[in-house]
Tab-separated table of C-alpha atoms in Angstrom:
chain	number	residue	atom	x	y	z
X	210	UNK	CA	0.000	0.000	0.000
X	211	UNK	CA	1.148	3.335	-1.082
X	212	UNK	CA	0.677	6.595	1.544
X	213	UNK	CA	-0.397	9.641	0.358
X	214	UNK	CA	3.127	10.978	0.370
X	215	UNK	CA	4.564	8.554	-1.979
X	216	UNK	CA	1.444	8.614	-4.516
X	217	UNK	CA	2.439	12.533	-4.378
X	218	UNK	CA	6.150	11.968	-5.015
X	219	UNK	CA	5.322	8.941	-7.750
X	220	UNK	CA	2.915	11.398	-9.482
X	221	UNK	CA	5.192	14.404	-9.224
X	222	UNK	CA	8.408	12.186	-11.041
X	223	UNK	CA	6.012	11.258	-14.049
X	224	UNK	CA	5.275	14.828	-14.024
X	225	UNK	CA	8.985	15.984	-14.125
X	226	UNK	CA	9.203	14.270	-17.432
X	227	UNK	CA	8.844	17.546	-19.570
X	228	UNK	CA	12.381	18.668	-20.174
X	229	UNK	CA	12.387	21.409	-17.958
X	230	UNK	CA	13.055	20.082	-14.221
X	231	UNK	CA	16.251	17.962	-14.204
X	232	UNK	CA	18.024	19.490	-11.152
X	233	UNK	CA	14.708	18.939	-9.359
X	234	UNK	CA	14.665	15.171	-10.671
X	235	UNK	CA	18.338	14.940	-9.542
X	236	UNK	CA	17.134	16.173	-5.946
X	237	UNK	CA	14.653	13.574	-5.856
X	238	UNK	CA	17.015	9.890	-6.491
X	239	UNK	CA	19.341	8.419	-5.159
X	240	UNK	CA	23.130	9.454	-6.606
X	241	UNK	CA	24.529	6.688	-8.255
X	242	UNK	CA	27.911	5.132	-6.791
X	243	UNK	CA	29.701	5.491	-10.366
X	244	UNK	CA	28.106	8.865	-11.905
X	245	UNK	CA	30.568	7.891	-14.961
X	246	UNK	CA	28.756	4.694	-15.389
X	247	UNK	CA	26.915	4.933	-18.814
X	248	UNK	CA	23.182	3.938	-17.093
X	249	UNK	CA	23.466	6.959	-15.265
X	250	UNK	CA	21.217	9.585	-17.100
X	251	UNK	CA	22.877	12.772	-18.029
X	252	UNK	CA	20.591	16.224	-18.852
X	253	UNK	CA	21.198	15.772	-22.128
X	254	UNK	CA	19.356	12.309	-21.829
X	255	UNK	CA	16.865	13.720	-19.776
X	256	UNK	CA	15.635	15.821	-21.841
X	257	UNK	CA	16.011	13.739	-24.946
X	258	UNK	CA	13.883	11.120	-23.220
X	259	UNK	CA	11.306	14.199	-22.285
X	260	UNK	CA	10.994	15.371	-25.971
X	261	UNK	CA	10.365	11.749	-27.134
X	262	UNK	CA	7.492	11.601	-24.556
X	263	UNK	CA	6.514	14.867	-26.272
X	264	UNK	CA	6.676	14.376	-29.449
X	265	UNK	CA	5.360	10.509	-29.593
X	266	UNK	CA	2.800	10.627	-26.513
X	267	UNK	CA	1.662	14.173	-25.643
X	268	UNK	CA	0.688	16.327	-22.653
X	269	UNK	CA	-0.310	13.362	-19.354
X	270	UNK	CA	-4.301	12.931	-19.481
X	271	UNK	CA	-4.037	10.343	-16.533
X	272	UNK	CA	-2.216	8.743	-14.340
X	273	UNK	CA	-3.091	5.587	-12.302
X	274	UNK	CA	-1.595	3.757	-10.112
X	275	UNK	CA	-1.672	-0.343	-10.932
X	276	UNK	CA	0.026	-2.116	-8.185
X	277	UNK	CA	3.569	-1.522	-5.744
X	278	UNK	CA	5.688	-4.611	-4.363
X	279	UNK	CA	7.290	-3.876	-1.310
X	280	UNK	CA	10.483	-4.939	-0.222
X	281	UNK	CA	12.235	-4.617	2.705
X	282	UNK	CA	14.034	-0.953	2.109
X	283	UNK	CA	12.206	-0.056	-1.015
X	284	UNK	CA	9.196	-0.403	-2.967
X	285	UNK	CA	8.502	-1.136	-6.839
X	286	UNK	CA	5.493	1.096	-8.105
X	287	UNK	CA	3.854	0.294	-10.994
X	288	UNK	CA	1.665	3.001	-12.913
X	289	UNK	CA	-0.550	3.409	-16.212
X	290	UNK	CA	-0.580	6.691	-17.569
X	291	UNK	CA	-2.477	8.316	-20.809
X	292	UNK	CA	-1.265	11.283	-22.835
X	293	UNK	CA	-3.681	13.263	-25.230
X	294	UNK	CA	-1.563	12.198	-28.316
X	295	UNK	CA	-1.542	8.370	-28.209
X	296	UNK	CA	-4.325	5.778	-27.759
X	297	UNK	CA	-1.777	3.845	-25.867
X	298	UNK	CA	-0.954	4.251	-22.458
X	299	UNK	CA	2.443	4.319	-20.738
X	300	UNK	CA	3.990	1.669	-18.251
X	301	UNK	CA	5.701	3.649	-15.813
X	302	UNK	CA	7.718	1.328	-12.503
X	303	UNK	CA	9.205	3.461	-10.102
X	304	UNK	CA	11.165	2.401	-7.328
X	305	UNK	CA	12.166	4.427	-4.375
X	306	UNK	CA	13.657	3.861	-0.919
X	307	UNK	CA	11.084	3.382	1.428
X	308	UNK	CA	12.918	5.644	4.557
X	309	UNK	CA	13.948	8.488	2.318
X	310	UNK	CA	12.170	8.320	-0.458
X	311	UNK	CA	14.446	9.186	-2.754
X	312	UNK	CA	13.927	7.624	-6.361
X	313	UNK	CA	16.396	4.722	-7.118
X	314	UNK	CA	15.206	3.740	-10.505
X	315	UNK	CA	12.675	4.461	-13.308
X	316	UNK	CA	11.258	2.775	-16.093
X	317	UNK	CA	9.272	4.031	-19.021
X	318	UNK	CA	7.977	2.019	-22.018
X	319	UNK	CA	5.344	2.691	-24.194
């Protein structure tokens, strides 16, 4: 079960998807132990990754939560949400450390 808090924070990340907030996103995870390692997203990734939400998917219409696994320290959310361009919705899984809640990892497809 999700708290009010984290549906906030979940729902604010999706929401930072639009090019324009990466020091905020950055504020939000977890720093990674190798910031050269190439999974680590850069801004210029960021906000390549926002303009192909953009461009392919649209402004968010919705977003719903569809389940969260909790682990001991952390918990996996998973979320559907629609954008006004597409007929297809977006699989969002977010996990985040469940004492700090900072964001460890995200994953988009669509």
């Amino acid at each position: 079960m999700l708290s009010n808090q984290e549906i906030k924070l979940v729902e604010q990340l999706i929401r930072l998807h639009d090019g324009k907030n990466y020091s905020v996103l950055q504020d939000m995870s977890i720093p990674p132990n190798d910031p050269d390692d190439e999974a680590t997203v850069t801004e210029d990734m960021y906000i390549k990754m926002c303009d192909d939400i953009e461009r392919d998917m649209g402004d968010i219409e919705s977003i719903e939560p569809i389940d969260v696994l909790v682990r001991h320290d952390s918990k996996l959310t998973l979320w559907k949400v629609k954008y006004r361009k597409s007929e297809f919705k977006a699989f969002w899984g977010i996990s985040f450390d469940s004492n700090t809640l900072k964001i460890q990892d995200v994953m988009v497809q669509w």
